[in-house]
Amino acid sequence: MEIPLFDLRRPLEPFEGALLEAAARTLRSRRFILGPEVEAFERELARYLGVREVVGVANGTDALTIALRALGAGPGDEVIVPAFTFYASAEAIPPTGARPVFCDVDPELMVLTPETVKPRLSRRTRAVIAVHLFGNLAPVGEIEALGVPVLEDAAQALGSRAPDGAMAGSLGRAATFSFYPTKNLGCAGDGGAIATSDAQVAELARTLRFHGSRDQRSFELVGFNSRLDELQAAFLRVLLPQLEGWCEDRARCLERYRKAGLGELVRLPAVLPGARAAWHVLVVRSPHVDRIAAVLREAGIGARVYYRPPLHRQPAMSRYAGSSALPASEHLALTHLALPSWPGLGPREARAITERVAVALAGIGADAPSRC
Ligand SMILES: *Cc1c(COP(=O)(O)O)cnc(C)c1O
């Protein structure tokens, strides 16, 4: 059975007519940049998240850079970022003039915690980027209680919910999202957004995305040309109403894998008790991930080791690496494996994947999960 890591066909197929209609409507409107579709989508996403404002931008990486600038990050500042995340989380920092400070993650939840952040704080810390990695929530409130604003990188966690019902992206001073096609809510190209309930941050982000101008005549800041397209916003408006259902299904994937017995073969991800994790991908751990990935891929099943080496060991980040040990990030980089968790992945797929994992591990010891 071929099972891709991301399936864009099944979730999108029922909406093809509505998407084509949205494209036609936009084409006929001849409003392609910052028009009614972007405005409406910003309102609709803000309502879904429970925040005051959303600002649509060109992609999730720009969203981080612009949000950091809106939070005041600049030369001489430090921004704390996990060493175990997608490269863009750190790459977005130097264009502001600030310097990334790499921080370790919790070995179970794979996100920053107040304990890992605290030793990295300094007089120069302007913000902490808490990445809700793979869909798991970072403890944003507890980190902000250290006295530093948190920017949530929620690119992988749109639709994840905290135990008190608050959505990922509504927990910190500001948050960013990506609508890259394989993300939880994807468009037909690149897209991103900044969410915040801070009116000043929202106003600055809006100004920065349009060349640092409020009125298109006076240019107050050196900004960016980074807008969400009308066409992408029109698509996203068709798909946003589906997001809740998709997230419920993503969250159920963990249970499906558990029932299939995957937890006896590899370590399943831990979830914050009471939270709903809308798994972007389901990341398991084992000392044998390379062997498992090879066997799965041979069987036509999408499986990927993502963040190896960790960010402080990436060539472009070596000048920011520092000398602090980041043992959990190092260990996770060697032992994590992303498995499919898209909406529509049923018990049959979960069983087929689990069977292949068992085949990969046959003969190399059944104690694998406990050692990782
Ligand atoms: C995808 C992603 C980004 C970047 O989003 P783009 O839209 O691809 O620029 C940033 N951070 C994380 C954690 C991501 O997964």
mmCIF file of C-alpha atoms and ligand atoms in Angstrom:
data_model
loop_
_atom_site.group_PDB
_atom_site.id
_atom_site.type_symbol
_atom_site.label_atom_id
_atom_site.label_comp_id
_atom_site.label_asym_id
_atom_site.label_seq_id
_atom_site.Cartn_x
_atom_site.Cartn_y
_atom_site.Cartn_z
ATOM 1 C CA MET A 1 0.000 0.000 0.000
ATOM 2 C CA GLU A 2 1.463 3.389 -1.063
ATOM 3 C CA ILE A 3 1.062 5.852 1.816
ATOM 4 C CA PRO A 4 2.568 9.302 1.258
ATOM 5 C CA LEU A 5 3.930 11.384 4.155
ATOM 6 C CA PHE A 6 1.458 14.073 3.070
ATOM 7 C CA ASP A 7 -1.673 13.387 1.068
ATOM 8 C CA LEU A 8 -2.932 16.530 -0.671
ATOM 9 C CA ARG A 9 -5.281 14.650 -2.972
ATOM 10 C CA ARG A 10 -7.817 13.168 -0.562
ATOM 11 C CA PRO A 11 -8.420 16.207 1.654
ATOM 12 C CA LEU A 12 -8.656 18.624 -1.321
ATOM 13 C CA GLU A 13 -10.636 16.558 -3.826
ATOM 14 C CA PRO A 14 -14.108 17.374 -2.423
ATOM 15 C CA PHE A 15 -13.373 21.114 -2.654
ATOM 16 C CA GLU A 16 -11.994 21.275 -6.193
ATOM 17 C CA GLY A 17 -15.151 22.934 -7.526
ATOM 18 C CA ALA A 18 -15.214 25.527 -4.755
ATOM 19 C CA LEU A 19 -11.486 26.248 -5.205
ATOM 20 C CA LEU A 20 -11.891 26.771 -8.956
ATOM 21 C CA GLU A 21 -14.818 29.078 -8.272
ATOM 22 C CA ALA A 22 -12.723 31.078 -5.801
ATOM 23 C CA ALA A 23 -9.960 31.370 -8.419
ATOM 24 C CA ALA A 24 -12.439 32.566 -11.047
ATOM 25 C CA ARG A 25 -13.968 35.093 -8.650
ATOM 26 C CA THR A 26 -10.522 36.531 -7.878
ATOM 27 C CA LEU A 27 -9.473 36.603 -11.520
ATOM 28 C CA ARG A 28 -12.624 38.496 -12.473
ATOM 29 C CA SER A 29 -12.242 40.958 -9.586
ATOM 30 C CA ARG A 30 -8.842 42.052 -10.910
ATOM 31 C CA ARG A 31 -7.873 42.749 -7.310
ATOM 32 C CA PHE A 32 -4.737 40.657 -6.844
ATOM 33 C CA ILE A 33 -2.861 42.354 -3.989
ATOM 34 C CA LEU A 34 -4.315 43.260 -0.569
ATOM 35 C CA GLY A 35 -7.975 43.293 -1.507
ATOM 36 C CA PRO A 36 -11.223 41.901 -0.111
ATOM 37 C CA GLU A 37 -10.126 38.230 0.005
ATOM 38 C CA VAL A 38 -7.090 38.895 2.200
ATOM 39 C CA GLU A 39 -9.139 41.200 4.412
ATOM 40 C CA ALA A 40 -11.892 38.613 4.831
ATOM 41 C CA PHE A 41 -9.448 35.767 5.440
ATOM 42 C CA GLU A 42 -7.595 37.788 8.075
ATOM 43 C CA ARG A 43 -10.902 38.373 9.895
ATOM 44 C CA GLU A 44 -11.976 34.735 9.587
ATOM 45 C CA LEU A 45 -8.665 33.329 10.818
ATOM 46 C CA ALA A 46 -8.578 35.842 13.709
ATOM 47 C CA ARG A 47 -12.048 34.657 14.765
ATOM 48 C CA TYR A 48 -10.986 30.998 14.567
ATOM 49 C CA LEU A 49 -7.879 31.651 16.668
ATOM 50 C CA GLY A 50 -9.557 33.969 19.140
ATOM 51 C CA VAL A 51 -7.105 36.842 18.534
ATOM 52 C CA ARG A 52 -7.802 40.454 17.615
ATOM 53 C CA GLU A 53 -5.787 40.662 14.427
ATOM 54 C CA VAL A 54 -4.249 38.599 11.667
ATOM 55 C CA VAL A 55 -1.851 40.042 9.082
ATOM 56 C CA GLY A 56 -1.381 38.001 5.899
ATOM 57 C CA VAL A 57 2.175 37.832 4.525
ATOM 58 C CA ALA A 58 4.025 35.986 1.760
ATOM 59 C CA ASN A 59 5.191 32.935 3.743
ATOM 60 C CA GLY A 60 5.856 31.613 7.230
ATOM 61 C CA THR A 61 9.531 32.629 7.216
ATOM 62 C CA ASP A 62 8.755 36.280 6.392
ATOM 63 C CA ALA A 63 6.019 36.113 9.037
ATOM 64 C CA LEU A 64 8.686 35.363 11.665
ATOM 65 C CA THR A 65 11.066 38.106 10.505
ATOM 66 C CA ILE A 66 8.293 40.714 10.284
ATOM 67 C CA ALA A 67 6.799 39.697 13.637
ATOM 68 C CA LEU A 68 10.234 39.953 15.279
ATOM 69 C CA ARG A 69 10.711 43.431 13.807
ATOM 70 C CA ALA A 70 7.229 44.368 15.050
ATOM 71 C CA LEU A 71 8.282 43.169 18.515
ATOM 72 C CA GLY A 72 11.230 45.538 18.298
ATOM 73 C CA ALA A 73 14.050 43.085 17.516
ATOM 74 C CA GLY A 74 17.094 44.750 15.958
ATOM 75 C CA PRO A 75 20.894 44.961 16.047
ATOM 76 C CA GLY A 76 22.348 44.160 19.480
ATOM 77 C CA ASP A 77 19.337 42.037 20.486
ATOM 78 C CA GLU A 78 19.183 38.313 21.087
ATOM 79 C CA VAL A 79 16.303 36.028 20.177
ATOM 80 C CA ILE A 80 16.091 32.615 21.817
ATOM 81 C CA VAL A 81 15.138 29.792 19.453
ATOM 82 C CA PRO A 82 15.116 26.000 19.819
ATOM 83 C CA ALA A 83 18.007 24.097 18.232
ATOM 84 C CA PHE A 84 15.588 21.336 17.239
ATOM 85 C CA THR A 85 13.149 22.781 14.695
ATOM 86 C CA PHE A 86 12.911 23.647 10.999
ATOM 87 C CA TYR A 87 15.790 25.851 9.826
ATOM 88 C CA ALA A 88 13.488 28.799 9.040
ATOM 89 C CA SER A 89 12.718 29.345 12.750
ATOM 90 C CA ALA A 90 16.334 30.527 13.222
ATOM 91 C CA GLU A 91 16.992 31.800 9.690
ATOM 92 C CA ALA A 92 14.304 34.446 10.191
ATOM 93 C CA ILE A 93 16.261 36.118 13.021
ATOM 94 C CA PRO A 94 19.484 37.562 11.439
ATOM 95 C CA PRO A 95 17.591 39.655 8.825
ATOM 96 C CA THR A 96 16.231 41.716 11.764
ATOM 97 C CA GLY A 97 19.787 42.444 12.913
ATOM 98 C CA ALA A 98 19.295 40.348 16.061
ATOM 99 C CA ARG A 99 21.269 37.238 16.872
ATOM 100 C CA PRO A 100 19.844 33.728 17.350
ATOM 101 C CA VAL A 101 20.609 32.100 20.706
ATOM 102 C CA PHE A 102 20.101 28.361 20.498
ATOM 103 C CA CYS A 103 18.198 26.695 23.298
ATOM 104 C CA ASP A 104 17.565 23.059 24.144
ATOM 105 C CA VAL A 105 14.113 21.426 24.162
ATOM 106 C CA ASP A 106 12.258 19.094 26.468
ATOM 107 C CA PRO A 107 13.293 15.562 25.442
ATOM 108 C CA GLU A 108 9.694 14.308 25.656
ATOM 109 C CA LEU A 109 7.582 17.155 24.248
ATOM 110 C CA MET A 110 10.337 18.369 21.862
ATOM 111 C CA VAL A 111 9.550 22.044 22.636
ATOM 112 C CA LEU A 112 11.111 24.801 24.756
ATOM 113 C CA THR A 113 10.283 24.912 28.459
ATOM 114 C CA PRO A 114 10.956 27.582 31.130
ATOM 115 C CA GLU A 115 13.783 25.345 32.406
ATOM 116 C CA THR A 116 15.558 25.248 29.042
ATOM 117 C CA VAL A 117 14.931 28.957 28.312
ATOM 118 C CA LYS A 118 16.031 30.371 31.652
ATOM 119 C CA PRO A 119 19.814 29.796 31.325
ATOM 120 C CA ARG A 120 19.724 31.458 27.863
ATOM 121 C CA LEU A 121 18.131 34.722 29.013
ATOM 122 C CA SER A 122 20.291 37.850 29.080
ATOM 123 C CA ARG A 123 19.902 41.630 29.203
ATOM 124 C CA ARG A 124 19.802 41.537 25.422
ATOM 125 C CA THR A 125 16.980 38.993 25.055
ATOM 126 C CA ARG A 126 14.244 40.655 23.005
ATOM 127 C CA ALA A 127 11.992 37.641 22.443
ATOM 128 C CA VAL A 128 11.723 33.864 22.634
ATOM 129 C CA ILE A 129 10.524 31.963 19.581
ATOM 130 C CA ALA A 130 8.542 29.040 20.976
ATOM 131 C CA VAL A 131 8.007 26.531 18.176
ATOM 132 C CA HIS A 132 4.947 24.296 18.564
ATOM 133 C CA LEU A 133 6.912 21.519 16.916
ATOM 134 C CA PHE A 134 5.019 18.872 14.929
ATOM 135 C CA GLY A 135 1.791 20.184 16.527
ATOM 136 C CA ASN A 136 2.743 19.845 20.195
ATOM 137 C CA LEU A 137 2.230 22.970 22.278
ATOM 138 C CA ALA A 138 5.106 24.769 23.963
ATOM 139 C CA PRO A 139 4.235 26.143 27.447
ATOM 140 C CA VAL A 140 3.987 29.755 26.265
ATOM 141 C CA GLY A 141 2.486 31.246 29.429
ATOM 142 C CA GLU A 142 5.153 29.713 31.652
ATOM 143 C CA ILE A 143 7.910 31.049 29.399
ATOM 144 C CA GLU A 144 6.369 34.552 29.332
ATOM 145 C CA ALA A 145 6.254 34.390 33.146
ATOM 146 C CA LEU A 146 10.078 34.622 32.977
ATOM 147 C CA GLY A 147 9.473 38.200 31.831
ATOM 148 C CA VAL A 148 10.164 37.939 28.113
ATOM 149 C CA PRO A 149 7.708 38.153 25.183
ATOM 150 C CA VAL A 150 7.055 34.921 23.293
ATOM 151 C CA LEU A 151 6.620 34.731 19.544
ATOM 152 C CA GLU A 152 4.901 31.424 18.768
ATOM 153 C CA ASP A 153 6.113 29.725 15.602
ATOM 154 C CA ALA A 154 2.855 27.905 14.975
ATOM 155 C CA ALA A 155 3.678 26.924 11.375
ATOM 156 C CA GLN A 156 3.109 23.254 12.244
ATOM 157 C CA ALA A 157 0.367 23.726 14.818
ATOM 158 C CA LEU A 158 -2.586 25.554 13.271
ATOM 159 C CA GLY A 159 -5.562 23.899 14.985
ATOM 160 C CA SER A 160 -3.693 22.644 18.066
ATOM 161 C CA ARG A 161 -5.434 23.597 21.299
ATOM 162 C CA ALA A 162 -4.208 24.105 24.861
ATOM 163 C CA PRO A 163 -5.913 22.280 27.753
ATOM 164 C CA ASP A 164 -7.976 25.432 28.529
ATOM 165 C CA GLY A 165 -9.260 25.549 24.947
ATOM 166 C CA ALA A 166 -7.015 28.393 23.729
ATOM 167 C CA MET A 167 -5.668 27.893 20.217
ATOM 168 C CA ALA A 168 -2.006 27.647 19.285
ATOM 169 C CA GLY A 169 -1.264 31.114 17.969
ATOM 170 C CA SER A 170 -3.292 32.916 20.632
ATOM 171 C CA LEU A 171 -1.012 32.155 23.578
ATOM 172 C CA GLY A 172 1.935 34.576 23.194
ATOM 173 C CA ARG A 173 2.521 38.222 22.308
ATOM 174 C CA ALA A 174 2.323 37.253 18.636
ATOM 175 C CA ALA A 175 2.339 34.101 16.514
ATOM 176 C CA THR A 176 3.196 33.104 12.987
ATOM 177 C CA PHE A 177 1.745 30.579 10.558
ATOM 178 C CA SER A 178 2.696 29.081 7.219
ATOM 179 C CA PHE A 179 0.243 28.020 4.535
ATOM 180 C CA TYR A 180 2.833 26.009 2.607
ATOM 181 C CA PRO A 181 0.788 23.322 0.836
ATOM 182 C CA THR A 182 1.627 20.477 3.227
ATOM 183 C CA LYS A 183 0.950 22.433 6.443
ATOM 184 C CA ASN A 184 -2.258 21.863 8.412
ATOM 185 C CA LEU A 185 -3.987 24.555 6.334
ATOM 186 C CA GLY A 186 -2.220 24.817 2.995
ATOM 187 C CA CYS A 187 -2.749 27.071 -0.002
ATOM 188 C CA ALA A 188 -1.774 26.506 -3.650
ATOM 189 C CA GLY A 189 1.667 28.049 -3.264
ATOM 190 C CA ASP A 190 3.340 30.058 -0.513
ATOM 191 C CA GLY A 191 1.508 32.009 2.154
ATOM 192 C CA GLY A 192 1.854 33.017 5.794
ATOM 193 C CA ALA A 193 0.309 35.074 8.553
ATOM 194 C CA ILE A 194 1.005 36.855 11.818
ATOM 195 C CA ALA A 195 -1.586 36.690 14.611
ATOM 196 C CA THR A 196 -1.657 39.002 17.605
ATOM 197 C CA SER A 197 -4.003 40.738 20.011
ATOM 198 C CA ASP A 198 -1.520 43.586 20.470
ATOM 199 C CA ALA A 199 -2.790 46.462 18.310
ATOM 200 C CA GLN A 200 0.636 48.074 18.091
ATOM 201 C CA VAL A 201 2.339 44.876 16.914
ATOM 202 C CA ALA A 202 -0.412 44.355 14.324
ATOM 203 C CA GLU A 203 -0.103 47.919 13.026
ATOM 204 C CA LEU A 204 3.681 47.619 12.728
ATOM 205 C CA ALA A 205 3.398 44.255 10.957
ATOM 206 C CA ARG A 206 0.913 45.743 8.464
ATOM 207 C CA THR A 207 3.258 48.643 7.799
ATOM 208 C CA LEU A 208 6.320 46.405 7.458
ATOM 209 C CA ARG A 209 4.682 44.029 4.949
ATOM 210 C CA PHE A 210 4.068 46.992 2.619
ATOM 211 C CA HIS A 211 7.559 48.535 2.335
ATOM 212 C CA GLY A 212 7.246 50.190 5.721
ATOM 213 C CA SER A 213 4.432 52.463 4.580
ATOM 214 C CA ARG A 214 0.959 53.043 5.998
ATOM 215 C CA ASP A 215 -0.409 55.165 3.176
ATOM 216 C CA GLN A 216 1.727 54.014 0.194
ATOM 217 C CA ARG A 217 3.216 57.520 -0.107
ATOM 218 C CA SER A 218 5.285 58.090 2.994
ATOM 219 C CA PHE A 219 7.850 55.365 3.768
ATOM 220 C CA GLU A 220 8.584 55.420 7.494
ATOM 221 C CA LEU A 221 10.509 52.156 7.826
ATOM 222 C CA VAL A 222 12.746 49.928 5.762
ATOM 223 C CA GLY A 223 10.265 47.117 5.438
ATOM 224 C CA PHE A 224 9.458 44.232 3.130
ATOM 225 C CA ASN A 225 7.401 43.417 0.099
ATOM 226 C CA SER A 226 5.636 40.470 1.684
ATOM 227 C CA ARG A 227 1.920 40.047 1.194
ATOM 228 C CA LEU A 228 -0.459 37.117 1.138
ATOM 229 C CA ASP A 229 -1.885 37.002 -2.424
ATOM 230 C CA GLU A 230 -5.597 37.550 -3.006
ATOM 231 C CA LEU A 231 -5.689 34.257 -4.910
ATOM 232 C CA GLN A 232 -4.158 32.332 -2.000
ATOM 233 C CA ALA A 233 -6.468 34.047 0.483
ATOM 234 C CA ALA A 234 -9.471 33.080 -1.663
ATOM 235 C CA PHE A 235 -8.327 29.425 -1.563
ATOM 236 C CA LEU A 236 -7.672 29.567 2.170
ATOM 237 C CA ARG A 237 -11.196 30.913 2.782
ATOM 238 C CA VAL A 238 -12.614 27.803 1.090
ATOM 239 C CA LEU A 239 -10.486 25.484 3.236
ATOM 240 C CA LEU A 240 -10.532 27.225 6.640
ATOM 241 C CA PRO A 241 -14.033 25.878 7.490
ATOM 242 C CA GLN A 242 -12.623 22.347 7.010
ATOM 243 C CA LEU A 243 -9.750 22.870 9.415
ATOM 244 C CA GLU A 244 -11.519 21.799 12.629
ATOM 245 C CA GLY A 245 -12.570 18.471 11.133
ATOM 246 C CA TRP A 246 -9.127 17.911 9.679
ATOM 247 C CA CYS A 247 -7.492 18.660 13.030
ATOM 248 C CA GLU A 248 -9.767 16.242 14.883
ATOM 249 C CA ASP A 249 -8.673 13.625 12.408
ATOM 250 C CA ARG A 250 -4.994 14.529 12.740
ATOM 251 C CA ALA A 251 -5.295 14.278 16.515
ATOM 252 C CA ARG A 252 -6.914 10.823 16.167
ATOM 253 C CA CYS A 253 -3.945 9.493 14.173
ATOM 254 C CA LEU A 254 -1.929 8.967 17.359
ATOM 255 C CA GLU A 255 -4.721 6.770 18.764
ATOM 256 C CA ARG A 256 -4.874 4.791 15.522
ATOM 257 C CA TYR A 257 -1.147 4.096 15.637
ATOM 258 C CA ARG A 258 -1.401 3.185 19.335
ATOM 259 C CA LYS A 259 -4.198 0.693 18.645
ATOM 260 C CA ALA A 260 -2.134 -0.816 15.838
ATOM 261 C CA GLY A 261 0.634 -1.509 18.382
ATOM 262 C CA LEU A 262 3.192 1.035 17.188
ATOM 263 C CA GLY A 263 3.909 2.046 20.793
ATOM 264 C CA GLU A 264 5.390 -1.393 21.443
ATOM 265 C CA LEU A 265 7.961 -0.869 18.683
ATOM 266 C CA VAL A 266 8.973 2.780 18.910
ATOM 267 C CA ARG A 267 8.404 5.648 21.317
ATOM 268 C CA LEU A 268 5.168 7.518 20.493
ATOM 269 C CA PRO A 269 5.032 11.305 20.961
ATOM 270 C CA ALA A 270 3.986 12.665 24.349
ATOM 271 C CA VAL A 271 1.067 15.109 24.431
ATOM 272 C CA LEU A 272 0.516 17.822 27.001
ATOM 273 C CA PRO A 273 -2.328 16.336 29.120
ATOM 274 C CA GLY A 274 -5.698 17.737 28.014
ATOM 275 C CA ALA A 275 -4.326 19.416 24.891
ATOM 276 C CA ARG A 276 -5.334 18.629 21.323
ATOM 277 C CA ALA A 277 -2.240 18.223 19.182
ATOM 278 C CA ALA A 278 -3.136 18.617 15.481
ATOM 279 C CA TRP A 279 -0.168 16.521 14.360
ATOM 280 C CA HIS A 280 1.423 18.077 11.302
ATOM 281 C CA VAL A 281 3.422 14.857 11.156
ATOM 282 C CA LEU A 282 3.534 12.135 13.785
ATOM 283 C CA VAL A 283 7.063 11.947 15.121
ATOM 284 C CA VAL A 284 8.174 8.738 16.806
ATOM 285 C CA ARG A 285 11.551 7.944 18.292
ATOM 286 C CA SER A 286 13.857 4.964 18.124
ATOM 287 C CA PRO A 287 17.605 4.334 18.035
ATOM 288 C CA HIS A 288 16.908 2.617 14.684
ATOM 289 C CA VAL A 289 15.144 5.382 12.742
ATOM 290 C CA ASP A 290 17.371 5.178 9.671
ATOM 291 C CA ARG A 291 16.726 1.494 9.267
ATOM 292 C CA ILE A 292 12.973 1.985 9.804
ATOM 293 C CA ALA A 293 12.848 4.882 7.318
ATOM 294 C CA ALA A 294 14.645 2.820 4.664
ATOM 295 C CA VAL A 295 12.275 -0.143 5.068
ATOM 296 C CA LEU A 296 9.177 2.100 5.023
ATOM 297 C CA ARG A 297 10.308 3.976 1.944
ATOM 298 C CA GLU A 298 10.997 0.719 0.154
ATOM 299 C CA ALA A 299 7.379 -0.236 0.873
ATOM 300 C CA GLY A 300 6.128 3.070 -0.582
ATOM 301 C CA ILE A 301 5.416 4.644 2.796
ATOM 302 C CA GLY A 302 6.455 8.269 3.397
ATOM 303 C CA ALA A 303 8.780 8.557 6.411
ATOM 304 C CA ARG A 304 11.427 11.198 7.031
ATOM 305 C CA VAL A 305 14.118 12.215 9.457
ATOM 306 C CA TYR A 306 13.762 16.012 9.385
ATOM 307 C CA TYR A 307 16.047 18.008 11.620
ATOM 308 C CA ARG A 308 19.468 16.413 11.485
ATOM 309 C CA PRO A 309 21.895 17.923 12.213
ATOM 310 C CA PRO A 310 20.234 20.304 14.699
ATOM 311 C CA LEU A 311 20.307 24.007 13.844
ATOM 312 C CA HIS A 312 23.408 25.023 15.796
ATOM 313 C CA ARG A 313 25.354 22.544 13.648
ATOM 314 C CA GLN A 314 24.080 23.875 10.323
ATOM 315 C CA PRO A 315 26.887 25.641 8.389
ATOM 316 C CA ALA A 316 25.131 29.025 8.162
ATOM 317 C CA MET A 317 24.469 29.045 11.907
ATOM 318 C CA SER A 318 27.976 28.101 13.076
ATOM 319 C CA ARG A 319 28.809 31.720 14.012
ATOM 320 C CA TYR A 320 25.840 31.751 16.404
ATOM 321 C CA ALA A 321 26.373 28.254 17.787
ATOM 322 C CA GLY A 322 28.011 29.155 21.101
ATOM 323 C CA SER A 323 29.518 26.503 23.315
ATOM 324 C CA SER A 324 26.519 25.395 25.388
ATOM 325 C CA ALA A 325 25.598 21.744 25.298
ATOM 326 C CA LEU A 326 22.201 21.014 23.783
ATOM 327 C CA PRO A 327 21.916 17.298 24.594
ATOM 328 C CA ALA A 328 18.189 16.786 23.986
ATOM 329 C CA SER A 329 18.358 18.467 20.561
ATOM 330 C CA GLU A 330 21.393 16.376 19.610
ATOM 331 C CA HIS A 331 19.700 13.181 20.730
ATOM 332 C CA LEU A 332 16.364 13.952 19.071
ATOM 333 C CA ALA A 333 18.137 14.784 15.809
ATOM 334 C CA LEU A 334 19.494 11.229 15.734
ATOM 335 C CA THR A 335 16.379 9.415 16.920
ATOM 336 C CA HIS A 336 13.259 11.088 15.460
ATOM 337 C CA LEU A 337 11.228 9.911 12.523
ATOM 338 C CA ALA A 338 8.160 11.590 10.979
ATOM 339 C CA LEU A 339 5.301 9.327 9.955
ATOM 340 C CA PRO A 340 2.130 10.239 8.055
ATOM 341 C CA SER A 341 -0.729 11.808 10.066
ATOM 342 C CA TRP A 342 -2.940 13.466 7.464
ATOM 343 C CA PRO A 343 -6.720 13.767 7.712
ATOM 344 C CA GLY A 344 -8.174 10.558 6.314
ATOM 345 C CA LEU A 345 -5.318 8.309 7.413
ATOM 346 C CA GLY A 346 -7.370 5.438 8.775
ATOM 347 C CA PRO A 347 -6.789 2.337 10.914
ATOM 348 C CA ARG A 348 -5.864 0.342 7.791
ATOM 349 C CA GLU A 349 -2.964 2.679 6.973
ATOM 350 C CA ALA A 350 -1.879 2.822 10.632
ATOM 351 C CA ARG A 351 -1.752 -0.991 10.720
ATOM 352 C CA ALA A 352 0.151 -1.245 7.432
ATOM 353 C CA ILE A 353 2.744 1.265 8.646
ATOM 354 C CA THR A 354 3.071 -0.470 12.020
ATOM 355 C CA GLU A 355 3.592 -3.836 10.306
ATOM 356 C CA ARG A 356 6.443 -2.395 8.249
ATOM 357 C CA VAL A 357 8.058 -0.896 11.360
ATOM 358 C CA ALA A 358 7.889 -4.341 12.978
ATOM 359 C CA VAL A 359 9.582 -5.855 9.921
ATOM 360 C CA ALA A 360 12.349 -3.233 10.102
ATOM 361 C CA LEU A 361 12.986 -3.974 13.770
ATOM 362 C CA ALA A 362 12.708 -7.759 13.583
ATOM 363 C CA GLY A 363 15.860 -9.304 14.947
ATOM 364 C CA ILE A 364 17.386 -6.175 16.516
ATOM 365 C CA GLY A 365 15.807 -6.368 19.954
ATOM 366 C CA ALA A 366 12.356 -5.535 21.257
ATOM 367 C CA ASP A 367 13.563 -3.114 23.904
ATOM 368 C CA ALA A 368 13.983 -0.351 21.344
ATOM 369 C CA PRO A 369 11.341 2.063 22.663
ATOM 370 C CA SER A 370 12.643 2.133 26.222
ATOM 371 C CA ARG A 371 16.179 2.977 25.154
ATOM 372 C CA CYS A 372 15.135 6.142 23.361
HETATM 373 C C1 LIG B 1 7.222 25.603 7.471
HETATM 374 C C2 LIG B 1 7.821 26.221 8.646
HETATM 375 C C3 LIG B 1 8.291 27.548 8.639
HETATM 376 C C4 LIG B 1 8.400 28.367 7.397
HETATM 377 O O1 LIG B 1 7.264 28.521 6.648
HETATM 378 P P1 LIG B 1 7.369 28.847 5.090
HETATM 379 O O2 LIG B 1 5.978 29.234 4.721
HETATM 380 O O3 LIG B 1 7.841 27.627 4.393
HETATM 381 O O4 LIG B 1 8.325 29.987 4.934
HETATM 382 C C5 LIG B 1 8.772 28.078 9.827
HETATM 383 N N1 LIG B 1 8.815 27.360 10.947
HETATM 384 C C6 LIG B 1 8.397 26.087 10.998
HETATM 385 C C7 LIG B 1 8.457 25.349 12.304
HETATM 386 C C8 LIG B 1 7.901 25.467 9.847
HETATM 387 O O5 LIG B 1 7.515 24.187 9.898
#
